[in-house]
GROMACS .gro file of N, CA and C in nm:
model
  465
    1UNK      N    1   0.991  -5.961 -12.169
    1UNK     CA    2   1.048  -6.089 -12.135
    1UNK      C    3   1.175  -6.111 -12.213
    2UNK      N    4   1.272  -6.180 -12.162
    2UNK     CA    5   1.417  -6.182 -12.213
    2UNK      C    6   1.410  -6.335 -12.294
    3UNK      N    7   1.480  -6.398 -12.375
    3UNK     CA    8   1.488  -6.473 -12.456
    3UNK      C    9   1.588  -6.562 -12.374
    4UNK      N   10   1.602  -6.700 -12.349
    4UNK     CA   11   1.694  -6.761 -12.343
    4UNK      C   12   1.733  -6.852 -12.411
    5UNK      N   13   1.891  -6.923 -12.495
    5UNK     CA   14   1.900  -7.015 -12.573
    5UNK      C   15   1.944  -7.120 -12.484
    6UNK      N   16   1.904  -7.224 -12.468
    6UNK     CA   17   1.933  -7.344 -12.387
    6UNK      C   18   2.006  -7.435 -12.482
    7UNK      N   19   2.124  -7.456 -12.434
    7UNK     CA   20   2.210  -7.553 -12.497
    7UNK      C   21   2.250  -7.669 -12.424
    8UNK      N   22   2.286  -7.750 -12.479
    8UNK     CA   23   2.268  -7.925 -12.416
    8UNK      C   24   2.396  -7.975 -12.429
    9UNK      N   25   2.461  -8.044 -12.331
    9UNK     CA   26   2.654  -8.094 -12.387
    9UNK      C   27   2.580  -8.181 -12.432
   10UNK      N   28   2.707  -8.234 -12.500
   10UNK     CA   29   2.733  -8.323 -12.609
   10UNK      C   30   2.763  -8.470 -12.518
   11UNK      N   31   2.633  -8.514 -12.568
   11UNK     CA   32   2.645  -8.692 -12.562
   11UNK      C   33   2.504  -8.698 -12.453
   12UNK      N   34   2.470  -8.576 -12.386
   12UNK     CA   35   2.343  -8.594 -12.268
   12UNK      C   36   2.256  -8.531 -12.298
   13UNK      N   37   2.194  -8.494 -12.427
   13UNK     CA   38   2.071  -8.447 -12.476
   13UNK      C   39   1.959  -8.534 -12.390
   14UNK      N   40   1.845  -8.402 -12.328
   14UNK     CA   41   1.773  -8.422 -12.282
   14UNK      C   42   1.773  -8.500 -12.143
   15UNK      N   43   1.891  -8.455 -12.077
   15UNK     CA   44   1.939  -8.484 -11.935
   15UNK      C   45   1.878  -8.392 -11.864
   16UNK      N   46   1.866  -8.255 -11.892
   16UNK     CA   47   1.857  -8.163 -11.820
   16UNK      C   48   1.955  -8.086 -11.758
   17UNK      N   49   2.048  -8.096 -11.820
   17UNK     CA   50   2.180  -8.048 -11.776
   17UNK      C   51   2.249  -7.951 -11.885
   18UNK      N   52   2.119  -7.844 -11.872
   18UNK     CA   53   2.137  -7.763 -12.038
   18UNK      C   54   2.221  -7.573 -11.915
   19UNK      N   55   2.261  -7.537 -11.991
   19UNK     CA   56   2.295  -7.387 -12.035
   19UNK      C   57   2.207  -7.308 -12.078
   20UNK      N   58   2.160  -7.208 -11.990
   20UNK     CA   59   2.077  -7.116 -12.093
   20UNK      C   60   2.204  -6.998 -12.060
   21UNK      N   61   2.178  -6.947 -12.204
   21UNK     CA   62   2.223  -6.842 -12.255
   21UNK      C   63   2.143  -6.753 -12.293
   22UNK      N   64   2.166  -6.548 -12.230
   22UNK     CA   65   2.034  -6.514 -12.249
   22UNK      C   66   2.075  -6.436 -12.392
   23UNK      N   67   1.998  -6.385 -12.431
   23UNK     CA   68   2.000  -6.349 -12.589
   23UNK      C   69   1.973  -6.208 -12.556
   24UNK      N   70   2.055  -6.066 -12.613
   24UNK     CA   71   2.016  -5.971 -12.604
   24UNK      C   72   2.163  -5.893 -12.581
   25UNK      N   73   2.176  -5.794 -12.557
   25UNK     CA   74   2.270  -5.668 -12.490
   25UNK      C   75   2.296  -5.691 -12.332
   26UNK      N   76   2.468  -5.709 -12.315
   26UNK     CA   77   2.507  -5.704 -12.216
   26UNK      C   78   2.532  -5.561 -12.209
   27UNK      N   79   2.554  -5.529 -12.099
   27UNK     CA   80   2.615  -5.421 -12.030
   27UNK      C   81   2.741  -5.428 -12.000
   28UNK      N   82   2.758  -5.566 -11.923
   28UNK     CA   83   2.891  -5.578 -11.844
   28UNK      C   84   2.983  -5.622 -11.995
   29UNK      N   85   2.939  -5.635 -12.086
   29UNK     CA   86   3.035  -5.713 -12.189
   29UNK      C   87   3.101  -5.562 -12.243
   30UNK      N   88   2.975  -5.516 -12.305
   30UNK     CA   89   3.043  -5.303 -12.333
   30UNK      C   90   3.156  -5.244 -12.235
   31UNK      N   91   3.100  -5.231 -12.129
   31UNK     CA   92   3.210  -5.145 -12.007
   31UNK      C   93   3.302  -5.249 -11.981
   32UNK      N   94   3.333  -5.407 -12.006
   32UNK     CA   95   3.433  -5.496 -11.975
   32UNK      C   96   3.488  -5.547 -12.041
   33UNK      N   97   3.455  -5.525 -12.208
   33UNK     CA   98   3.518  -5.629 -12.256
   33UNK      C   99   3.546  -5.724 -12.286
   34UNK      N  100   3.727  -5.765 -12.251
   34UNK     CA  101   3.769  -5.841 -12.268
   34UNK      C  102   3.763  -5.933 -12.115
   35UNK      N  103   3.775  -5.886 -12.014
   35UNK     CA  104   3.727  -5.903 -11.864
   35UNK      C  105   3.621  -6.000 -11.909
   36UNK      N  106   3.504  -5.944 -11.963
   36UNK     CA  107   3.376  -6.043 -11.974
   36UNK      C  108   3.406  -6.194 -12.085
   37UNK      N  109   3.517  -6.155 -12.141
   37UNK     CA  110   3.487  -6.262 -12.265
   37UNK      C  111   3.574  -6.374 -12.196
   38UNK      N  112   3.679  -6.300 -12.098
   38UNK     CA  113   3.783  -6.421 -12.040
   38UNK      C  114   3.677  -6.489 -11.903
   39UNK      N  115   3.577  -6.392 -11.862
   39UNK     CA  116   3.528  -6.485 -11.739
   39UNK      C  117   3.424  -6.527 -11.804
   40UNK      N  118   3.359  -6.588 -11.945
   40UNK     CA  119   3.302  -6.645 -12.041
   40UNK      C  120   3.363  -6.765 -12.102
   41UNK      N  121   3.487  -6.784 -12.058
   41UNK     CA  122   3.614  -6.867 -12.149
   41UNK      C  123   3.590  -6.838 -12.276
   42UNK      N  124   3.593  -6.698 -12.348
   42UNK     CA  125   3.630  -6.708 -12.463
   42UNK      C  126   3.734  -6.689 -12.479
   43UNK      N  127   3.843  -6.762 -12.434
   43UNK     CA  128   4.047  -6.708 -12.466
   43UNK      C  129   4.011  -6.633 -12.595
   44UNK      N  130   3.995  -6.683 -12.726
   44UNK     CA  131   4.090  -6.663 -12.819
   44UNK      C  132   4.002  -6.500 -12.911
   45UNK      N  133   3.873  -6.467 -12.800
   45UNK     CA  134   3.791  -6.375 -12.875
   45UNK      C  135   3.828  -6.237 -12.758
   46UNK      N  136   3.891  -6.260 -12.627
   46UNK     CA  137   3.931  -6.188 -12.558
   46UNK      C  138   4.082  -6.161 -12.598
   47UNK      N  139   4.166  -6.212 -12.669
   47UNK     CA  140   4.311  -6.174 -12.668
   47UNK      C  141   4.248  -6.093 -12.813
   48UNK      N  142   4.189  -6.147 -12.930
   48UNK     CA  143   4.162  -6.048 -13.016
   48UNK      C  144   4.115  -5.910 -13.003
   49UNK      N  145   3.983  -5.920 -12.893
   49UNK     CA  146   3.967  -5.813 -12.861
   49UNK      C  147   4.094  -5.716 -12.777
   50UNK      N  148   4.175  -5.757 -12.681
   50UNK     CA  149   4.276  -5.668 -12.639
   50UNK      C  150   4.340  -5.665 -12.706
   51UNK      N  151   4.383  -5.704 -12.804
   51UNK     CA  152   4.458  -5.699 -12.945
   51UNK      C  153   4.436  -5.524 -12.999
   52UNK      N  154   4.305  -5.597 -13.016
   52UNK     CA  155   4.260  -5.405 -13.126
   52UNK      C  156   4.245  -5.369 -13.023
   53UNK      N  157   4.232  -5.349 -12.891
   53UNK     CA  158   4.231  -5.275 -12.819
   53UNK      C  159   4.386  -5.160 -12.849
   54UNK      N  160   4.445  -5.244 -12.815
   54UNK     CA  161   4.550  -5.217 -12.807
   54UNK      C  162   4.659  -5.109 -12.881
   55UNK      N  163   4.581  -5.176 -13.040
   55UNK     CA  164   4.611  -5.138 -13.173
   55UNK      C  165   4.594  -5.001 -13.194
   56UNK      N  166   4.434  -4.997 -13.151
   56UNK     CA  167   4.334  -4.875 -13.143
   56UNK      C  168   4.439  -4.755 -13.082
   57UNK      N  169   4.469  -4.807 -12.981
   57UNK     CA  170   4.505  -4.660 -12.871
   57UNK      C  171   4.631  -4.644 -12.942
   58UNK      N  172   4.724  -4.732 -12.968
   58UNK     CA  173   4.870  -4.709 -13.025
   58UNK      C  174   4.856  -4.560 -13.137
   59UNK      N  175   4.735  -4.605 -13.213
   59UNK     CA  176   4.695  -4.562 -13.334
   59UNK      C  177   4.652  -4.435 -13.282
   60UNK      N  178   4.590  -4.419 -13.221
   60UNK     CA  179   4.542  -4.282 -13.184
   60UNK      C  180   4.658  -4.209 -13.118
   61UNK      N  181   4.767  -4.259 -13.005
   61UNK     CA  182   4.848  -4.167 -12.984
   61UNK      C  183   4.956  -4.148 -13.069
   62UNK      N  184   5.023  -4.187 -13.177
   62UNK     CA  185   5.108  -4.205 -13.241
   62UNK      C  186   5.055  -4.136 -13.389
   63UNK      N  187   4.963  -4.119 -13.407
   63UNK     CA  188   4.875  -4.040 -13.525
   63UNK      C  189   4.803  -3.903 -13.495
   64UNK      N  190   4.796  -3.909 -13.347
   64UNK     CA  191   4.716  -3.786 -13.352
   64UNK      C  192   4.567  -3.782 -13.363
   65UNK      N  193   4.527  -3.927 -13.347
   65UNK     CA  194   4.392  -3.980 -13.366
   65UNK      C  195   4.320  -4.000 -13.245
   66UNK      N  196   4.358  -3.916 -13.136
   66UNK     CA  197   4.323  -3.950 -12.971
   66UNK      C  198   4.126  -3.996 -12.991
   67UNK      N  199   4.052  -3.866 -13.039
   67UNK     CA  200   3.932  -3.902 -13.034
   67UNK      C  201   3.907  -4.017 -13.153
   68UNK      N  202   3.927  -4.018 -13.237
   68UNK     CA  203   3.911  -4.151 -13.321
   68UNK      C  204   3.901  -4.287 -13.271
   69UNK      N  205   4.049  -4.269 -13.202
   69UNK     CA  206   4.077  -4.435 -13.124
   69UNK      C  207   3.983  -4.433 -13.042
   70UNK      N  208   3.957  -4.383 -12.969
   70UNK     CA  209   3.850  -4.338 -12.828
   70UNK      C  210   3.753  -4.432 -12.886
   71UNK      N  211   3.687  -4.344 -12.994
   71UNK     CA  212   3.587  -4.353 -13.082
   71UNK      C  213   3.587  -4.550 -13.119
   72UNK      N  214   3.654  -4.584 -13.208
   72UNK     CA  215   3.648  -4.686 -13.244
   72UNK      C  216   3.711  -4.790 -13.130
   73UNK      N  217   3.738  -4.789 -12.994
   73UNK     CA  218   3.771  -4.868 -12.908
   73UNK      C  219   3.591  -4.856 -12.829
   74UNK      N  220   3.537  -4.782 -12.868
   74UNK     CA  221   3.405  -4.777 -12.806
   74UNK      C  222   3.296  -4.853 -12.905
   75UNK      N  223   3.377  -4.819 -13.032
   75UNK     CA  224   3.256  -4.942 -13.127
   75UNK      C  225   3.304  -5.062 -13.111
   76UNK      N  226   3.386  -5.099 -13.095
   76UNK     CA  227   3.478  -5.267 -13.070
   76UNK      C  228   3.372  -5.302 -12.944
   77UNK      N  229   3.408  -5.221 -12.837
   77UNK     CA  230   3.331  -5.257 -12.727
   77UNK      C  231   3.145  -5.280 -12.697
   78UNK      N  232   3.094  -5.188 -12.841
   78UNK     CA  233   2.966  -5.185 -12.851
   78UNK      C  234   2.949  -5.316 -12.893
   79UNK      N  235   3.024  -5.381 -13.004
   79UNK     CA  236   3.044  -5.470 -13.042
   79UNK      C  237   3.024  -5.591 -12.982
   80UNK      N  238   3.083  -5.604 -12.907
   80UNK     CA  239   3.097  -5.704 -12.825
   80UNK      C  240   2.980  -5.736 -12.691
   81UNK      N  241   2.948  -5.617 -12.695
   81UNK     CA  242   2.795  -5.589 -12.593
   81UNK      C  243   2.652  -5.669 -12.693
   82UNK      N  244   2.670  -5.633 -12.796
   82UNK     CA  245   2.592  -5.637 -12.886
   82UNK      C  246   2.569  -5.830 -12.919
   83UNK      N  247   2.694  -5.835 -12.985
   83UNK     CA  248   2.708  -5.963 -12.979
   83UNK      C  249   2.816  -6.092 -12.884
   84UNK      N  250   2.794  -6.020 -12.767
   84UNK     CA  251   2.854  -6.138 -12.709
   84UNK      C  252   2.816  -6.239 -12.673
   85UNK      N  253   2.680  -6.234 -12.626
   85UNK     CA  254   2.576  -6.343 -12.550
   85UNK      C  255   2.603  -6.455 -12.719
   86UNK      N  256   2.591  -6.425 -12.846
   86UNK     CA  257   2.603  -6.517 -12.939
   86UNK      C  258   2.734  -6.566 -12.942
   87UNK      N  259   2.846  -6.469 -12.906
   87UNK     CA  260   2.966  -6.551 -12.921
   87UNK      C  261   2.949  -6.665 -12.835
   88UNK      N  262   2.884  -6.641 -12.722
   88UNK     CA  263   2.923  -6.781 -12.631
   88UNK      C  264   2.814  -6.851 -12.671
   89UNK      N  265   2.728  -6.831 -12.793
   89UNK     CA  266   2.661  -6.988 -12.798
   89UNK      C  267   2.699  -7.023 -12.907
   90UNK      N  268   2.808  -6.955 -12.986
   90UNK     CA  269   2.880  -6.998 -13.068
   90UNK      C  270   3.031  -7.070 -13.034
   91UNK      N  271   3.076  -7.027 -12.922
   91UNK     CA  272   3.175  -7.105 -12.910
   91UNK      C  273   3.127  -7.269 -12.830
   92UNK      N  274   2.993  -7.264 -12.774
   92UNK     CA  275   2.977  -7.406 -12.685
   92UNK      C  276   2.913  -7.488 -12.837
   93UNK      N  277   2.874  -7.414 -12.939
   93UNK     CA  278   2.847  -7.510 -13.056
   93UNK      C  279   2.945  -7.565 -13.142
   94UNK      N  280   3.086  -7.496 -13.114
   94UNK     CA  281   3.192  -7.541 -13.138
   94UNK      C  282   3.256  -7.633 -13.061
   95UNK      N  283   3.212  -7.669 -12.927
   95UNK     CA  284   3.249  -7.756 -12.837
   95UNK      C  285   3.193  -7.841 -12.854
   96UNK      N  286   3.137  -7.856 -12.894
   96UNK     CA  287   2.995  -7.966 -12.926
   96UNK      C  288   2.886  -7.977 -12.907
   97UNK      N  289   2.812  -7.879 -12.810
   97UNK     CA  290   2.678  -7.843 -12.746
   97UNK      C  291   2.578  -7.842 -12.863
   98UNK      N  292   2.434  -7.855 -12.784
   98UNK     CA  293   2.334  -7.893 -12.919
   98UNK      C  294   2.248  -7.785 -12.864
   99UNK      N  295   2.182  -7.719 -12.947
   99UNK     CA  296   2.070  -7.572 -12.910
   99UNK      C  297   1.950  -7.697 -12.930
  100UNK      N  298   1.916  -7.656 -12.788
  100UNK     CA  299   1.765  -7.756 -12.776
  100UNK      C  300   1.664  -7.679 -12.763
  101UNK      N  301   1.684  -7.562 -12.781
  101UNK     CA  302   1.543  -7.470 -12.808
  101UNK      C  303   1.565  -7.332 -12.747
  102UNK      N  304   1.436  -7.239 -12.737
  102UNK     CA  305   1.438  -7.127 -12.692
  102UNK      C  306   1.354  -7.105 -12.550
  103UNK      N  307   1.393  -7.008 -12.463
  103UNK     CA  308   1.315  -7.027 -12.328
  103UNK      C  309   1.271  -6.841 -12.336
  104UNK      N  310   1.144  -6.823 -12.333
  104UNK     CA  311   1.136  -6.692 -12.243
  104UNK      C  312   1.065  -6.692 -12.091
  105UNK      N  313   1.195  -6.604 -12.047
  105UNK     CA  314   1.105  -6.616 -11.917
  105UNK      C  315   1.169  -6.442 -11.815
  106UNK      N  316   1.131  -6.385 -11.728
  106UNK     CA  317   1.187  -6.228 -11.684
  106UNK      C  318   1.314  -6.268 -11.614
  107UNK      N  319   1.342  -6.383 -11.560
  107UNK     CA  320   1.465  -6.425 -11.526
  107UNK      C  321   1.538  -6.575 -11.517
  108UNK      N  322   1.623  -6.555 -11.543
  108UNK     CA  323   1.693  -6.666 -11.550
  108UNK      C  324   1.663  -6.828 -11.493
  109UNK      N  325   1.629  -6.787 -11.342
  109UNK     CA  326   1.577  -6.879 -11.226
  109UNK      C  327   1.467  -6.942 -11.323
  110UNK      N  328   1.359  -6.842 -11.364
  110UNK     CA  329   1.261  -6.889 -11.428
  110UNK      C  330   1.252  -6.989 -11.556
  111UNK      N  331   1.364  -6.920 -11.631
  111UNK     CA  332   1.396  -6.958 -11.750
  111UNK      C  333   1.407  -7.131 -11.712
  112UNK      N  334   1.507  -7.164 -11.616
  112UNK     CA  335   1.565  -7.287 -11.582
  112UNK      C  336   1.393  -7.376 -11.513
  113UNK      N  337   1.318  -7.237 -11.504
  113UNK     CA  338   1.218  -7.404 -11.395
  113UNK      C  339   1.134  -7.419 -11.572
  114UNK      N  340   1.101  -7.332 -11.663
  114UNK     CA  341   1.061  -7.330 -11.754
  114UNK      C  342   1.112  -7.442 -11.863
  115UNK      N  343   1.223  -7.480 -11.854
  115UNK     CA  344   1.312  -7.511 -11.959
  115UNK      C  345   1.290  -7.696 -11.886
  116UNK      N  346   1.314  -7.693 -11.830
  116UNK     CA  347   1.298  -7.848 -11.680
  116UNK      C  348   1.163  -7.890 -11.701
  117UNK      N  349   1.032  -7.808 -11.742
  117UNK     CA  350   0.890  -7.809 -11.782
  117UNK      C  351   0.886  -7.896 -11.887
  118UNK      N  352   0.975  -7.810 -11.973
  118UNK     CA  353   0.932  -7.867 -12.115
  118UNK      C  354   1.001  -8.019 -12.137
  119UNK      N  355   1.122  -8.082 -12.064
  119UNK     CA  356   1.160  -8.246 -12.077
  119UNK      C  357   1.066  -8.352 -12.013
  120UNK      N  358   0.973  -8.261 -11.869
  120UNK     CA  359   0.900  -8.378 -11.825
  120UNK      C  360   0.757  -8.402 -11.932
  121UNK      N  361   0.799  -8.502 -12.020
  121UNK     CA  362   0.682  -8.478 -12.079
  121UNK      C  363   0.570  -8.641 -12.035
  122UNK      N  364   0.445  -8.626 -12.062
  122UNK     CA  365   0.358  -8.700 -11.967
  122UNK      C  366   0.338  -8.806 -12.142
  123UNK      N  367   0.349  -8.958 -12.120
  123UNK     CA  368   0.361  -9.026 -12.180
  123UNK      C  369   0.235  -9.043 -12.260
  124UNK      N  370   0.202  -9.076 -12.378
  124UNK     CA  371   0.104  -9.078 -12.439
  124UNK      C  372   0.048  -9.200 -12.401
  125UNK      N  373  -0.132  -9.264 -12.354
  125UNK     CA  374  -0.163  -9.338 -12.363
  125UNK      C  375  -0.156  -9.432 -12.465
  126UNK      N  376  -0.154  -9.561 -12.430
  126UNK     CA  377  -0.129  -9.716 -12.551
  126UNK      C  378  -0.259  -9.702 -12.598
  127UNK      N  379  -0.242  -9.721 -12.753
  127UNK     CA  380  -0.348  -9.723 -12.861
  127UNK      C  381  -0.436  -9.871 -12.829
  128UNK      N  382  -0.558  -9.883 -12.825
  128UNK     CA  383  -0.583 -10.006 -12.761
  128UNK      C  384  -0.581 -10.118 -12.891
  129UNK      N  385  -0.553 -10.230 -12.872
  129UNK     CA  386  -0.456 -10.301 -12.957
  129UNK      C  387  -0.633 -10.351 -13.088
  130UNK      N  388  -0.654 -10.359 -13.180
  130UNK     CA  389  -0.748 -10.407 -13.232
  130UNK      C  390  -0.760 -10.564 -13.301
  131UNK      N  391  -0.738 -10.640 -13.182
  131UNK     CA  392  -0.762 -10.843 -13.227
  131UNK      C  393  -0.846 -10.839 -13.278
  132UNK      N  394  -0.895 -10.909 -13.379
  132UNK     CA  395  -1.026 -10.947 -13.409
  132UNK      C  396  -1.050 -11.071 -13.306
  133UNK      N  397  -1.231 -11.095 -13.250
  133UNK     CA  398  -1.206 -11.247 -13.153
  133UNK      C  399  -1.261 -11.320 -13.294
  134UNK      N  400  -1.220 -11.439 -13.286
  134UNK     CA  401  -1.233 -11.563 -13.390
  134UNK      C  402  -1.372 -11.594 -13.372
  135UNK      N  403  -1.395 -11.607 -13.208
  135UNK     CA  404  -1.547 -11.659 -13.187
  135UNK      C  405  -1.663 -11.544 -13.251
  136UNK      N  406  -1.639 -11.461 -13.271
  136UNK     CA  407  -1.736 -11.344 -13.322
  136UNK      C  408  -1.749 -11.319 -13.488
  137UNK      N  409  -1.656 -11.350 -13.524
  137UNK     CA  410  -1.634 -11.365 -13.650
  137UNK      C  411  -1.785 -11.416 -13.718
  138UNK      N  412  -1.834 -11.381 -13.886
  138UNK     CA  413  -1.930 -11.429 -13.926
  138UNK      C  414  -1.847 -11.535 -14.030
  139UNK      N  415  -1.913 -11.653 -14.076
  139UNK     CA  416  -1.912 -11.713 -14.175
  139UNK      C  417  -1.891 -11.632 -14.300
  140UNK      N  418  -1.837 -11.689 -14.374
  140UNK     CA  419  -1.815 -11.614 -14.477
  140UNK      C  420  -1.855 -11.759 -14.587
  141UNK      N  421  -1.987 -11.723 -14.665
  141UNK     CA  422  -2.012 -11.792 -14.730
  141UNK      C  423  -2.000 -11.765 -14.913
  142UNK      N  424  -1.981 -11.835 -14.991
  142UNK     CA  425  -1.960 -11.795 -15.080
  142UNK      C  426  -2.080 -11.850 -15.183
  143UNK      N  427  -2.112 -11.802 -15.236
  143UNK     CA  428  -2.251 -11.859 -15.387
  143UNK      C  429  -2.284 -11.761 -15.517
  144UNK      N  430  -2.400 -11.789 -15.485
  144UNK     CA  431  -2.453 -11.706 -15.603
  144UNK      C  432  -2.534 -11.620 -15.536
  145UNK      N  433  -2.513 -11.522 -15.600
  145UNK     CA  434  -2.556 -11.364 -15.548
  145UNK      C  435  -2.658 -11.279 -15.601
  146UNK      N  436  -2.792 -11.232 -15.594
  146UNK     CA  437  -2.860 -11.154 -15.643
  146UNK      C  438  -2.872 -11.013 -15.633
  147UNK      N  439  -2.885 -10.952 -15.698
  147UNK     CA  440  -2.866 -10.818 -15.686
  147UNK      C  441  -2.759 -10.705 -15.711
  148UNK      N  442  -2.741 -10.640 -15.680
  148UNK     CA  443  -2.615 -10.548 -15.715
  148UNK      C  444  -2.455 -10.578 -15.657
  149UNK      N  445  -2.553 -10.639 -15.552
  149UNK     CA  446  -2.413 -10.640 -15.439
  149UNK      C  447  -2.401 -10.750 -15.359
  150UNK      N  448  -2.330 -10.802 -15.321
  150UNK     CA  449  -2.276 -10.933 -15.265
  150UNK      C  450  -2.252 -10.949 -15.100
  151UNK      N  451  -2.350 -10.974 -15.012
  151UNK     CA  452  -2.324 -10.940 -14.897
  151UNK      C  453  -2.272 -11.078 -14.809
  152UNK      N  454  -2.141 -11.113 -14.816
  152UNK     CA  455  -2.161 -11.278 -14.748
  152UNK      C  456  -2.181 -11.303 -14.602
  153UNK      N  457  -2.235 -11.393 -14.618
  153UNK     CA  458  -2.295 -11.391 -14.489
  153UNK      C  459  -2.400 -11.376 -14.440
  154UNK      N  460  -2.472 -11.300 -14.507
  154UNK     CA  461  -2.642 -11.287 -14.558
  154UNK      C  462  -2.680 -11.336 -14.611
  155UNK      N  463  -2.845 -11.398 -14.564
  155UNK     CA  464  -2.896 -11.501 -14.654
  155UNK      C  465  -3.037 -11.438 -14.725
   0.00000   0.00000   0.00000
């Protein structure tokens, strides 16, 4: 079962109008990149990444480092496979989004009827109120008392 983080905008906690985000290894983020981080809106983690992209290959043809760059443009990219699903629940916690919990479920669809489960929640019955009635009440007499113990109201 896959993990999902459900995140909530800011100001409608517990609307139901959450984000799940799934937690784990993309695929498409490894073989895409920066592709994945811009159709994610991460601008400023996709220009970094084509950045060293960039850097990487310069470096390898200009050094003589062809398999190196290769090499380390493939860990950047592992990178980003690895942890991208957190970048984006790190950048919507920077937006203001609130992590309202964790969902597992084998897919997404599920995740969402799962996650919709847990807000309808069924109201707790009213504690039944405890009046005393006046008419039931005993006298409360006060005197002199024999014995150990003082029972008023008993004669």
């Amino acid at each position: 079962m896959a993990s999902y983080v459900a995140m909530e905008p800011p100001g409608r906690a517990g609307s139901g109008e959450a984000v799940l985000v799934r937690d784990g290894f993309s695929w498409l983020a490894l073989l895409f990149s920066p592709l994945w981080l811009l159709w994610h809106s991460l601008w400023v983690e996709a220009l970094l990444v084509f950045a060293v992209f960039c850097l990487l290959a310069a470096l390898g043809e200009m050094a003589g480092f062809g398999v190196a760059g290769a090499a380390l443009i493939l860990l950047v990219s592992l990178f980003v496979g690895l942890e991208g699903q957190n970048l984006r629940v790190a950048a919507l916690r920077r937006r203001g989004w609130r992590e309202a919990g964790v969902v597992e479920a084998q897919r997404m669809a599920d995740g969402d009827i799962r996650y919709a489960a847990t807000l309808e929640t069924v109201p707790e019955p009213a504690a039944p109120a405890l009046v005393p009635d006046a008419a039931r009440a005993r006298q409360i007499t006060t005197g002199l008392a024999l014995g150990l113990s003082h029972n008023p109201g008993r004669s």
